[in-house]
JSON list of C-alpha atoms in Angstrom, two decimals:
[
{"chain": "A", "resi": 1, "resn": "MET", "atom": "CA", "xyz": [106.58, 82.79, 169.73]},
{"chain": "A", "resi": 2, "resn": "ALA", "atom": "CA", "xyz": [107.60, 86.24, 170.90]},
{"chain": "A", "resi": 3, "resn": "HIS", "atom": "CA", "xyz": [111.05, 85.71, 169.41]},
{"chain": "A", "resi": 4, "resn": "HIS", "atom": "CA", "xyz": [109.49, 84.77, 166.06]},
{"chain": "A", "resi": 5, "resn": "GLU", "atom": "CA", "xyz": [107.29, 87.89, 166.07]},
{"chain": "A", "resi": 6, "resn": "HIS", "atom": "CA", "xyz": [110.32, 90.04, 166.86]},
{"chain": "A", "resi": 7, "resn": "GLU", "atom": "CA", "xyz": [112.23, 88.56, 163.90]},
{"chain": "A", "resi": 8, "resn": "GLU", "atom": "CA", "xyz": [109.25, 89.12, 161.63]},
{"chain": "A", "resi": 9, "resn": "LYS", "atom": "CA", "xyz": [109.09, 92.82, 162.59]},
{"chain": "A", "resi": 10, "resn": "ASN", "atom": "CA", "xyz": [112.76, 93.32, 161.74]},
{"chain": "A", "resi": 11, "resn": "LEU", "atom": "CA", "xyz": [112.40, 91.97, 158.21]},
{"chain": "A", "resi": 12, "resn": "GLN", "atom": "CA", "xyz": [112.56, 94.30, 155.19]},
{"chain": "A", "resi": 13, "resn": "TRP", "atom": "CA", "xyz": [109.42, 94.62, 153.05]},
{"chain": "A", "resi": 14, "resn": "TYR", "atom": "CA", "xyz": [110.85, 92.46, 150.29]},
{"chain": "A", "resi": 15, "resn": "GLU", "atom": "CA", "xyz": [111.78, 89.77, 152.80]},
{"chain": "A", "resi": 16, "resn": "LYS", "atom": "CA", "xyz": [108.22, 89.77, 154.14]},
{"chain": "A", "resi": 17, "resn": "LEU", "atom": "CA", "xyz": [106.93, 89.51, 150.56]},
{"chain": "A", "resi": 18, "resn": "SER", "atom": "CA", "xyz": [109.33, 86.65, 149.89]},
{"chain": "A", "resi": 19, "resn": "HIS", "atom": "CA", "xyz": [107.98, 84.75, 152.87]},
{"chain": "A", "resi": 20, "resn": "LYS", "atom": "CA", "xyz": [104.44, 85.16, 151.61]},
{"chain": "A", "resi": 21, "resn": "VAL", "atom": "CA", "xyz": [105.37, 84.05, 148.10]},
{"chain": "A", "resi": 22, "resn": "GLU", "atom": "CA", "xyz": [106.86, 80.88, 149.53]},
{"chain": "A", "resi": 23, "resn": "ASP", "atom": "CA", "xyz": [103.28, 79.84, 150.14]},
{"chain": "A", "resi": 24, "resn": "LYS", "atom": "CA", "xyz": [102.31, 78.19, 146.82]},
{"chain": "A", "resi": 25, "resn": "MET", "atom": "CA", "xyz": [98.71, 79.26, 146.99]},
{"chain": "A", "resi": 26, "resn": "VAL", "atom": "CA", "xyz": [99.70, 82.87, 147.54]},
{"chain": "A", "resi": 27, "resn": "LEU", "atom": "CA", "xyz": [102.13, 82.61, 144.62]},
{"chain": "A", "resi": 28, "resn": "LEU", "atom": "CA", "xyz": [99.39, 81.29, 142.34]},
{"chain": "A", "resi": 29, "resn": "VAL", "atom": "CA", "xyz": [97.11, 84.15, 143.38]},
{"chain": "A", "resi": 30, "resn": "TRP", "atom": "CA", "xyz": [99.82, 86.71, 142.55]},
{"chain": "A", "resi": 31, "resn": "ILE", "atom": "CA", "xyz": [100.47, 85.08, 139.16]},
{"chain": "A", "resi": 32, "resn": "PHE", "atom": "CA", "xyz": [96.76, 85.17, 138.38]},
{"chain": "A", "resi": 33, "resn": "VAL", "atom": "CA", "xyz": [96.50, 88.83, 139.39]},
{"chain": "A", "resi": 34, "resn": "PHE", "atom": "CA", "xyz": [99.47, 89.87, 137.23]},
{"chain": "A", "resi": 35, "resn": "ALA", "atom": "CA", "xyz": [98.22, 87.79, 134.27]},
{"chain": "A", "resi": 36, "resn": "LEU", "atom": "CA", "xyz": [94.79, 89.41, 134.60]},
{"chain": "A", "resi": 37, "resn": "ILE", "atom": "CA", "xyz": [96.27, 92.93, 134.64]},
{"chain": "A", "resi": 38, "resn": "GLY", "atom": "CA", "xyz": [98.49, 92.13, 131.64]},
{"chain": "A", "resi": 39, "resn": "GLY", "atom": "CA", "xyz": [95.55, 90.68, 129.75]},
{"chain": "A", "resi": 40, "resn": "LEU", "atom": "CA", "xyz": [93.39, 93.74, 130.38]},
{"chain": "A", "resi": 41, "resn": "VAL", "atom": "CA", "xyz": [96.15, 95.98, 129.02]},
{"chain": "A", "resi": 42, "resn": "GLU", "atom": "CA", "xyz": [97.08, 93.88, 125.97]},
{"chain": "A", "resi": 43, "resn": "ILE", "atom": "CA", "xyz": [93.94, 92.09, 124.75]},
{"chain": "A", "resi": 44, "resn": "PRO", "atom": "CA", "xyz": [91.14, 94.73, 124.49]},
{"chain": "A", "resi": 45, "resn": "PRO", "atom": "CA", "xyz": [93.05, 96.88, 121.92]},
{"chain": "A", "resi": 46, "resn": "PHE", "atom": "CA", "xyz": [92.90, 93.96, 119.45]},
{"chain": "A", "resi": 47, "resn": "PHE", "atom": "CA", "xyz": [89.11, 94.10, 119.53]},
{"chain": "A", "resi": 48, "resn": "LEU", "atom": "CA", "xyz": [89.19, 97.85, 118.88]},
{"chain": "A", "resi": 49, "resn": "MET", "atom": "CA", "xyz": [91.44, 97.61, 115.78]},
{"chain": "A", "resi": 50, "resn": "GLY", "atom": "CA", "xyz": [88.43, 97.10, 113.53]},
{"chain": "A", "resi": 51, "resn": "GLU", "atom": "CA", "xyz": [87.03, 100.43, 114.70]},
{"chain": "A", "resi": 52, "resn": "VAL", "atom": "CA", "xyz": [89.91, 102.48, 113.26]},
{"chain": "A", "resi": 53, "resn": "LYS", "atom": "CA", "xyz": [88.37, 104.66, 110.55]},
{"chain": "A", "resi": 54, "resn": "GLY", "atom": "CA", "xyz": [89.59, 107.55, 108.49]},
{"chain": "A", "resi": 55, "resn": "PRO", "atom": "CA", "xyz": [89.57, 109.16, 105.04]},
{"chain": "A", "resi": 56, "resn": "VAL", "atom": "CA", "xyz": [89.26, 106.72, 102.15]},
{"chain": "A", "resi": 57, "resn": "ASN", "atom": "CA", "xyz": [91.59, 108.67, 99.88]},
{"chain": "A", "resi": 58, "resn": "ILE", "atom": "CA", "xyz": [94.75, 107.04, 101.17]},
{"chain": "A", "resi": 59, "resn": "THR", "atom": "CA", "xyz": [96.47, 105.20, 98.33]},
{"chain": "A", "resi": 60, "resn": "PRO", "atom": "CA", "xyz": [99.36, 102.72, 98.37]},
{"chain": "A", "resi": 61, "resn": "TYR", "atom": "CA", "xyz": [102.80, 103.89, 97.26]},
{"chain": "A", "resi": 62, "resn": "ASN", "atom": "CA", "xyz": [103.25, 103.76, 93.51]},
{"chain": "A", "resi": 63, "resn": "ALA", "atom": "CA", "xyz": [106.25, 101.86, 92.15]},
{"chain": "A", "resi": 64, "resn": "LEU", "atom": "CA", "xyz": [108.63, 104.83, 92.27]},
{"chain": "A", "resi": 65, "resn": "GLU", "atom": "CA", "xyz": [107.54, 105.87, 95.78]},
{"chain": "A", "resi": 66, "resn": "LEU", "atom": "CA", "xyz": [107.85, 102.30, 97.01]},
{"chain": "A", "resi": 67, "resn": "ALA", "atom": "CA", "xyz": [111.36, 102.07, 95.53]},
{"chain": "A", "resi": 68, "resn": "GLY", "atom": "CA", "xyz": [112.15, 105.23, 97.47]},
{"chain": "A", "resi": 69, "resn": "ARG", "atom": "CA", "xyz": [110.81, 103.67, 100.63]},
{"chain": "A", "resi": 70, "resn": "ASN", "atom": "CA", "xyz": [113.16, 100.75, 100.11]},
{"chain": "A", "resi": 71, "resn": "VAL", "atom": "CA", "xyz": [116.06, 103.21, 99.72]},
{"chain": "A", "resi": 72, "resn": "TYR", "atom": "CA", "xyz": [114.93, 104.97, 102.92]},
{"chain": "A", "resi": 73, "resn": "GLN", "atom": "CA", "xyz": [115.26, 101.65, 104.75]},
{"chain": "A", "resi": 74, "resn": "GLU", "atom": "CA", "xyz": [118.55, 100.68, 103.08]},
{"chain": "A", "resi": 75, "resn": "GLU", "atom": "CA", "xyz": [120.15, 103.96, 104.12]},
{"chain": "A", "resi": 76, "resn": "GLY", "atom": "CA", "xyz": [118.79, 103.71, 107.66]},
{"chain": "A", "resi": 77, "resn": "CYS", "atom": "CA", "xyz": [117.07, 107.10, 107.52]},
{"chain": "A", "resi": 78, "resn": "PHE", "atom": "CA", "xyz": [114.71, 105.97, 110.28]},
{"chain": "A", "resi": 79, "resn": "TYR", "atom": "CA", "xyz": [117.61, 105.94, 112.72]},
{"chain": "A", "resi": 80, "resn": "CYS", "atom": "CA", "xyz": [117.54, 109.75, 112.80]},
{"chain": "A", "resi": 81, "resn": "HIS", "atom": "CA", "xyz": [114.07, 110.65, 111.46]},
{"chain": "A", "resi": 82, "resn": "THR", "atom": "CA", "xyz": [110.75, 109.71, 113.03]},
{"chain": "A", "resi": 83, "resn": "GLN", "atom": "CA", "xyz": [107.47, 109.32, 111.20]},
{"chain": "A", "resi": 84, "resn": "MET", "atom": "CA", "xyz": [105.02, 109.89, 114.00]},
{"chain": "A", "resi": 85, "resn": "ILE", "atom": "CA", "xyz": [103.79, 113.32, 115.05]},
{"chain": "A", "resi": 86, "resn": "ARG", "atom": "CA", "xyz": [102.82, 113.03, 118.69]},
{"chain": "A", "resi": 87, "resn": "PRO", "atom": "CA", "xyz": [99.81, 114.88, 120.18]},
{"chain": "A", "resi": 88, "resn": "PHE", "atom": "CA", "xyz": [101.99, 117.51, 121.82]},
{"chain": "A", "resi": 89, "resn": "LYS", "atom": "CA", "xyz": [101.41, 121.17, 121.03]},
{"chain": "A", "resi": 90, "resn": "TRP", "atom": "CA", "xyz": [105.05, 121.88, 120.21]},
{"chain": "A", "resi": 91, "resn": "GLU", "atom": "CA", "xyz": [105.04, 119.01, 117.69]},
{"chain": "A", "resi": 92, "resn": "THR", "atom": "CA", "xyz": [101.71, 119.77, 116.04]},
{"chain": "A", "resi": 93, "resn": "ASP", "atom": "CA", "xyz": [102.63, 123.47, 115.80]},
{"chain": "A", "resi": 94, "resn": "ARG", "atom": "CA", "xyz": [105.91, 122.59, 114.15]},
{"chain": "A", "resi": 95, "resn": "TRP", "atom": "CA", "xyz": [104.84, 119.82, 111.76]},
{"chain": "A", "resi": 96, "resn": "ASP", "atom": "CA", "xyz": [101.44, 121.19, 110.80]},
{"chain": "A", "resi": 97, "resn": "ARG", "atom": "CA", "xyz": [102.11, 124.90, 110.83]},
{"chain": "A", "resi": 98, "resn": "ASN", "atom": "CA", "xyz": [99.43, 125.53, 108.20]},
{"chain": "A", "resi": 99, "resn": "ARG", "atom": "CA", "xyz": [96.81, 123.41, 109.98]},
{"chain": "A", "resi": 100, "resn": "GLU", "atom": "CA", "xyz": [96.25, 121.36, 106.84]},
{"chain": "A", "resi": 101, "resn": "TYR", "atom": "CA", "xyz": [95.46, 118.21, 108.80]},
{"chain": "A", "resi": 102, "resn": "GLY", "atom": "CA", "xyz": [92.47, 119.53, 110.71]},
{"chain": "A", "resi": 103, "resn": "PRO", "atom": "CA", "xyz": [91.99, 120.50, 114.35]},
{"chain": "A", "resi": 104, "resn": "GLU", "atom": "CA", "xyz": [93.90, 117.41, 115.56]},
{"chain": "A", "resi": 105, "resn": "PRO", "atom": "CA", "xyz": [97.01, 117.43, 113.38]},
{"chain": "A", "resi": 106, "resn": "TYR", "atom": "CA", "xyz": [98.92, 114.64, 115.05]},
{"chain": "A", "resi": 107, "resn": "SER", "atom": "CA", "xyz": [99.46, 111.24, 113.36]},
{"chain": "A", "resi": 108, "resn": "LYS", "atom": "CA", "xyz": [96.40, 108.98, 113.16]},
{"chain": "A", "resi": 109, "resn": "ALA", "atom": "CA", "xyz": [96.21, 105.18, 112.98]},
{"chain": "A", "resi": 110, "resn": "TYR", "atom": "CA", "xyz": [94.51, 105.19, 109.57]},
{"chain": "A", "resi": 111, "resn": "GLU", "atom": "CA", "xyz": [97.42, 107.08, 108.02]},
{"chain": "A", "resi": 112, "resn": "TYR", "atom": "CA", "xyz": [99.57, 103.96, 108.39]},
{"chain": "A", "resi": 113, "resn": "VAL", "atom": "CA", "xyz": [97.13, 101.57, 106.75]},
{"chain": "A", "resi": 114, "resn": "TYR", "atom": "CA", "xyz": [99.62, 100.55, 104.02]},
{"chain": "A", "resi": 115, "resn": "GLU", "atom": "CA", "xyz": [102.83, 100.84, 106.08]},
{"chain": "A", "resi": 116, "resn": "ARG", "atom": "CA", "xyz": [104.62, 97.48, 106.21]},
{"chain": "A", "resi": 117, "resn": "PRO", "atom": "CA", "xyz": [106.84, 97.61, 108.15]},
{"chain": "A", "resi": 118, "resn": "PHE", "atom": "CA", "xyz": [106.19, 100.75, 110.17]},
{"chain": "A", "resi": 119, "resn": "LEU", "atom": "CA", "xyz": [109.06, 103.23, 110.02]},
{"chain": "A", "resi": 120, "resn": "TRP", "atom": "CA", "xyz": [108.12, 105.27, 113.07]},
{"chain": "A", "resi": 121, "resn": "GLY", "atom": "CA", "xyz": [111.64, 105.47, 114.51]},
{"chain": "A", "resi": 122, "resn": "SER", "atom": "CA", "xyz": [112.24, 106.95, 117.92]},
{"chain": "A", "resi": 123, "resn": "LYS", "atom": "CA", "xyz": [115.34, 109.12, 117.77]},
{"chain": "A", "resi": 124, "resn": "ARG", "atom": "CA", "xyz": [114.66, 112.68, 116.70]},
{"chain": "A", "resi": 125, "resn": "THR", "atom": "CA", "xyz": [118.09, 113.76, 115.48]},
{"chain": "A", "resi": 126, "resn": "GLY", "atom": "CA", "xyz": [116.51, 115.00, 112.26]},
{"chain": "A", "resi": 127, "resn": "PRO", "atom": "CA", "xyz": [113.00, 116.41, 111.76]},
{"chain": "A", "resi": 128, "resn": "ASP", "atom": "CA", "xyz": [109.88, 114.26, 111.76]},
{"chain": "A", "resi": 129, "resn": "LEU", "atom": "CA", "xyz": [109.08, 113.49, 108.11]},
{"chain": "A", "resi": 130, "resn": "TRP", "atom": "CA", "xyz": [105.51, 112.22, 108.35]},
{"chain": "A", "resi": 131, "resn": "HIS", "atom": "CA", "xyz": [103.92, 115.42, 106.98]},
{"chain": "A", "resi": 132, "resn": "GLU", "atom": "CA", "xyz": [106.84, 116.35, 104.75]},
{"chain": "A", "resi": 133, "resn": "TYR", "atom": "CA", "xyz": [104.60, 117.08, 101.75]},
{"chain": "A", "resi": 134, "resn": "SER", "atom": "CA", "xyz": [102.86, 119.81, 103.71]},
{"chain": "A", "resi": 135, "resn": "LEU", "atom": "CA", "xyz": [106.12, 121.36, 104.88]},
{"chain": "A", "resi": 136, "resn": "ASN", "atom": "CA", "xyz": [108.10, 121.33, 101.64]},
{"chain": "A", "resi": 137, "resn": "ASN", "atom": "CA", "xyz": [106.81, 119.77, 98.41]},
{"chain": "A", "resi": 138, "resn": "ASN", "atom": "CA", "xyz": [109.54, 121.14, 96.15]},
{"chain": "A", "resi": 139, "resn": "PRO", "atom": "CA", "xyz": [111.29, 118.13, 94.54]},
{"chain": "A", "resi": 140, "resn": "GLU", "atom": "CA", "xyz": [114.27, 120.25, 93.44]},
{"chain": "A", "resi": 141, "resn": "TRP", "atom": "CA", "xyz": [114.87, 121.39, 97.02]},
{"chain": "A", "resi": 142, "resn": "HIS", "atom": "CA", "xyz": [114.77, 117.80, 98.28]},
{"chain": "A", "resi": 143, "resn": "LYS", "atom": "CA", "xyz": [117.22, 116.68, 95.59]},
{"chain": "A", "resi": 144, "resn": "ALA", "atom": "CA", "xyz": [119.61, 119.49, 96.49]},
{"chain": "A", "resi": 145, "resn": "HIS", "atom": "CA", "xyz": [119.18, 118.69, 100.19]},
{"chain": "A", "resi": 146, "resn": "LEU", "atom": "CA", "xyz": [120.03, 115.01, 99.71]},
{"chain": "A", "resi": 147, "resn": "ILE", "atom": "CA", "xyz": [123.10, 115.85, 97.61]},
{"chain": "A", "resi": 148, "resn": "ASN", "atom": "CA", "xyz": [124.42, 118.45, 100.06]},
{"chain": "A", "resi": 149, "resn": "PRO", "atom": "CA", "xyz": [122.29, 119.02, 103.20]},
{"chain": "A", "resi": 150, "resn": "GLN", "atom": "CA", "xyz": [124.70, 121.66, 104.53]},
{"chain": "A", "resi": 151, "resn": "GLU", "atom": "CA", "xyz": [124.02, 123.88, 101.52]},
{"chain": "A", "resi": 152, "resn": "THR", "atom": "CA", "xyz": [120.21, 123.91, 101.92]},
{"chain": "A", "resi": 153, "resn": "SER", "atom": "CA", "xyz": [120.18, 123.64, 105.72]},
{"chain": "A", "resi": 154, "resn": "PRO", "atom": "CA", "xyz": [123.30, 125.28, 107.22]},
{"chain": "A", "resi": 155, "resn": "GLY", "atom": "CA", "xyz": [124.40, 123.46, 110.37]},
{"chain": "A", "resi": 156, "resn": "SER", "atom": "CA", "xyz": [122.78, 120.19, 109.39]},
{"chain": "A", "resi": 157, "resn": "VAL", "atom": "CA", "xyz": [124.59, 117.03, 110.56]},
{"chain": "A", "resi": 158, "resn": "MET", "atom": "CA", "xyz": [122.96, 114.88, 107.89]},
{"chain": "A", "resi": 159, "resn": "PRO", "atom": "CA", "xyz": [125.36, 112.94, 105.62]},
{"chain": "A", "resi": 160, "resn": "GLN", "atom": "CA", "xyz": [125.53, 113.70, 101.92]},
{"chain": "A", "resi": 161, "resn": "TYR", "atom": "CA", "xyz": [123.92, 111.27, 99.46]},
{"chain": "A", "resi": 162, "resn": "PRO", "atom": "CA", "xyz": [125.02, 112.38, 95.94]},
{"chain": "A", "resi": 163, "resn": "HIS", "atom": "CA", "xyz": [125.65, 108.76, 94.98]},
{"chain": "A", "resi": 164, "resn": "LEU", "atom": "CA", "xyz": [121.94, 108.02, 95.15]},
{"chain": "A", "resi": 165, "resn": "PHE", "atom": "CA", "xyz": [121.42, 110.18, 92.07]},
{"chain": "A", "resi": 166, "resn": "GLU", "atom": "CA", "xyz": [124.02, 108.16, 90.17]},
{"chain": "A", "resi": 167, "resn": "THR", "atom": "CA", "xyz": [122.63, 104.72, 91.11]},
{"chain": "A", "resi": 168, "resn": "PRO", "atom": "CA", "xyz": [119.75, 103.21, 89.12]},
{"chain": "A", "resi": 169, "resn": "VAL", "atom": "CA", "xyz": [116.76, 102.12, 91.11]},
{"chain": "A", "resi": 170, "resn": "ASN", "atom": "CA", "xyz": [116.44, 98.36, 91.62]},
{"chain": "A", "resi": 171, "resn": "ILE", "atom": "CA", "xyz": [113.48, 97.47, 89.40]},
{"chain": "A", "resi": 172, "resn": "GLU", "atom": "CA", "xyz": [113.41, 93.76, 90.18]},
{"chain": "A", "resi": 173, "resn": "GLU", "atom": "CA", "xyz": [113.48, 94.37, 93.92]},
{"chain": "A", "resi": 174, "resn": "THR", "atom": "CA", "xyz": [110.68, 96.92, 93.71]},
{"chain": "A", "resi": 175, "resn": "VAL", "atom": "CA", "xyz": [108.42, 94.60, 91.72]},
{"chain": "A", "resi": 176, "resn": "ALA", "atom": "CA", "xyz": [109.10, 91.86, 94.27]},
{"chain": "A", "resi": 177, "resn": "SER", "atom": "CA", "xyz": [108.19, 94.31, 97.06]},
{"chain": "A", "resi": 178, "resn": "MET", "atom": "CA", "xyz": [104.87, 95.12, 95.37]},
{"chain": "A", "resi": 179, "resn": "LYS", "atom": "CA", "xyz": [104.02, 91.44, 95.06]},
{"chain": "A", "resi": 180, "resn": "ALA", "atom": "CA", "xyz": [104.92, 90.80, 98.69]},
{"chain": "A", "resi": 181, "resn": "LEU", "atom": "CA", "xyz": [102.83, 93.74, 99.88]},
{"chain": "A", "resi": 182, "resn": "LYS", "atom": "CA", "xyz": [99.91, 92.59, 97.75]},
{"chain": "A", "resi": 183, "resn": "ALA", "atom": "CA", "xyz": [100.10, 89.22, 99.47]},
{"chain": "A", "resi": 184, "resn": "LEU", "atom": "CA", "xyz": [99.89, 91.09, 102.78]},
{"chain": "A", "resi": 185, "resn": "GLY", "atom": "CA", "xyz": [96.73, 92.92, 101.75]},
{"chain": "A", "resi": 186, "resn": "VAL", "atom": "CA", "xyz": [97.92, 96.12, 100.04]},
{"chain": "A", "resi": 187, "resn": "PRO", "atom": "CA", "xyz": [95.50, 96.55, 97.09]},
{"chain": "A", "resi": 188, "resn": "TYR", "atom": "CA", "xyz": [97.95, 96.61, 94.19]},
{"chain": "A", "resi": 189, "resn": "THR", "atom": "CA", "xyz": [96.41, 95.50, 90.90]},
{"chain": "A", "resi": 190, "resn": "ASP", "atom": "CA", "xyz": [98.14, 93.15, 88.48]},
{"chain": "A", "resi": 191, "resn": "GLU", "atom": "CA", "xyz": [98.24, 96.00, 85.98]},
{"chain": "A", "resi": 192, "resn": "GLU", "atom": "CA", "xyz": [100.09, 98.28, 88.44]},
{"chain": "A", "resi": 193, "resn": "ILE", "atom": "CA", "xyz": [102.66, 95.59, 89.07]},
{"chain": "A", "resi": 194, "resn": "GLN", "atom": "CA", "xyz": [103.11, 94.90, 85.35]},
{"chain": "A", "resi": 195, "resn": "LYS", "atom": "CA", "xyz": [103.61, 98.60, 84.61]},
{"chain": "A", "resi": 196, "resn": "ALA", "atom": "CA", "xyz": [106.07, 99.14, 87.47]},
{"chain": "A", "resi": 197, "resn": "PRO", "atom": "CA", "xyz": [109.22, 98.51, 85.35]},
{"chain": "A", "resi": 198, "resn": "GLU", "atom": "CA", "xyz": [108.05, 101.15, 82.88]},
{"chain": "A", "resi": 199, "resn": "MET", "atom": "CA", "xyz": [107.61, 103.72, 85.68]},
{"chain": "A", "resi": 200, "resn": "LEU", "atom": "CA", "xyz": [111.04, 102.91, 87.14]},
{"chain": "A", "resi": 201, "resn": "GLN", "atom": "CA", "xyz": [112.97, 102.86, 83.88]},
{"chain": "A", "resi": 202, "resn": "GLY", "atom": "CA", "xyz": [115.76, 105.47, 83.90]},
{"chain": "A", "resi": 203, "resn": "LYS", "atom": "CA", "xyz": [115.10, 106.54, 87.50]},
{"chain": "A", "resi": 204, "resn": "THR", "atom": "CA", "xyz": [117.76, 106.72, 90.16]},
{"chain": "A", "resi": 205, "resn": "LYS", "atom": "CA", "xyz": [117.54, 105.83, 93.83]},
{"chain": "A", "resi": 206, "resn": "GLY", "atom": "CA", "xyz": [117.66, 109.54, 94.58]},
{"chain": "A", "resi": 207, "resn": "ASP", "atom": "CA", "xyz": [114.65, 110.20, 92.32]},
{"chain": "A", "resi": 208, "resn": "ALA", "atom": "CA", "xyz": [112.78, 107.44, 94.11]},
{"chain": "A", "resi": 209, "resn": "LEU", "atom": "CA", "xyz": [113.67, 108.74, 97.57]},
{"chain": "A", "resi": 210, "resn": "VAL", "atom": "CA", "xyz": [112.43, 112.24, 96.68]},
{"chain": "A", "resi": 211, "resn": "ALA", "atom": "CA", "xyz": [109.16, 110.76, 95.34]},
{"chain": "A", "resi": 212, "resn": "TYR", "atom": "CA", "xyz": [108.74, 108.82, 98.59]},
{"chain": "A", "resi": 213, "resn": "LEU", "atom": "CA", "xyz": [109.35, 111.88, 100.78]},
{"chain": "A", "resi": 214, "resn": "LEU", "atom": "CA", "xyz": [106.74, 113.84, 98.83]},
{"chain": "A", "resi": 215, "resn": "LYS", "atom": "CA", "xyz": [104.18, 111.10, 99.39]},
{"chain": "A", "resi": 216, "resn": "LEU", "atom": "CA", "xyz": [104.42, 111.44, 103.19]},
{"chain": "A", "resi": 217, "resn": "GLY", "atom": "CA", "xyz": [101.31, 113.28, 104.39]},
{"chain": "A", "resi": 218, "resn": "ARG", "atom": "CA", "xyz": [100.02, 114.05, 100.90]},
{"chain": "A", "resi": 219, "resn": "ASP", "atom": "CA", "xyz": [96.91, 111.86, 101.01]},
{"chain": "A", "resi": 220, "resn": "THR", "atom": "CA", "xyz": [95.70, 112.95, 104.43]},
{"chain": "A", "resi": 221, "resn": "ILE", "atom": "CA", "xyz": [95.72, 116.70, 103.94]},
{"chain": "A", "resi": 222, "resn": "GLN", "atom": "CA", "xyz": [92.20, 117.93, 104.63]},
{"chain": "A", "resi": 223, "resn": "LYS", "atom": "CA", "xyz": [90.96, 120.10, 101.77]}
]
């Protein structure tokens, strides 16, 4: 007995835990405890989703803006640019320098009501683009920046995209995207979908990408 107690004292903490887990009842208790903790963390937020409220002036992307969003995904812009302003002072000071988004200028849940899929990204090689309209709403600047970023932003490591302004936007793909999003709950009307080809006629992928960038943050500016 004394020998057994001596061996028990010399065990490492994980060895002692292992011995306890070998008891099936103890193992079941630990599984229940961990499942309970996981459930408390994961399940309650689902019941709170219906409480997310915000301004009602947020509109879905029009056909040209949506085509630009598709280009944004095709080119993998989200690998370097985020679309989520975190509630840190250095971020809110930088991305809402004019305090156009109220006293709490970080990203809100309601701003993403029509985002499918979310393009939050995580790597901040380039600037956060979520409030781009507030920072720079000059379409000519954005066009020049996409064609040659080093000319408008010396030192930029962003690739050049002049080819986007020589490539027609994909009308068929954009109409299909609108129909798919409507099926997922985005309130596009049949008339908007029917008129999409007319809006996209003669536009390039570059035009669409600029339109998309200027939509980011435009609806949620507090006037």
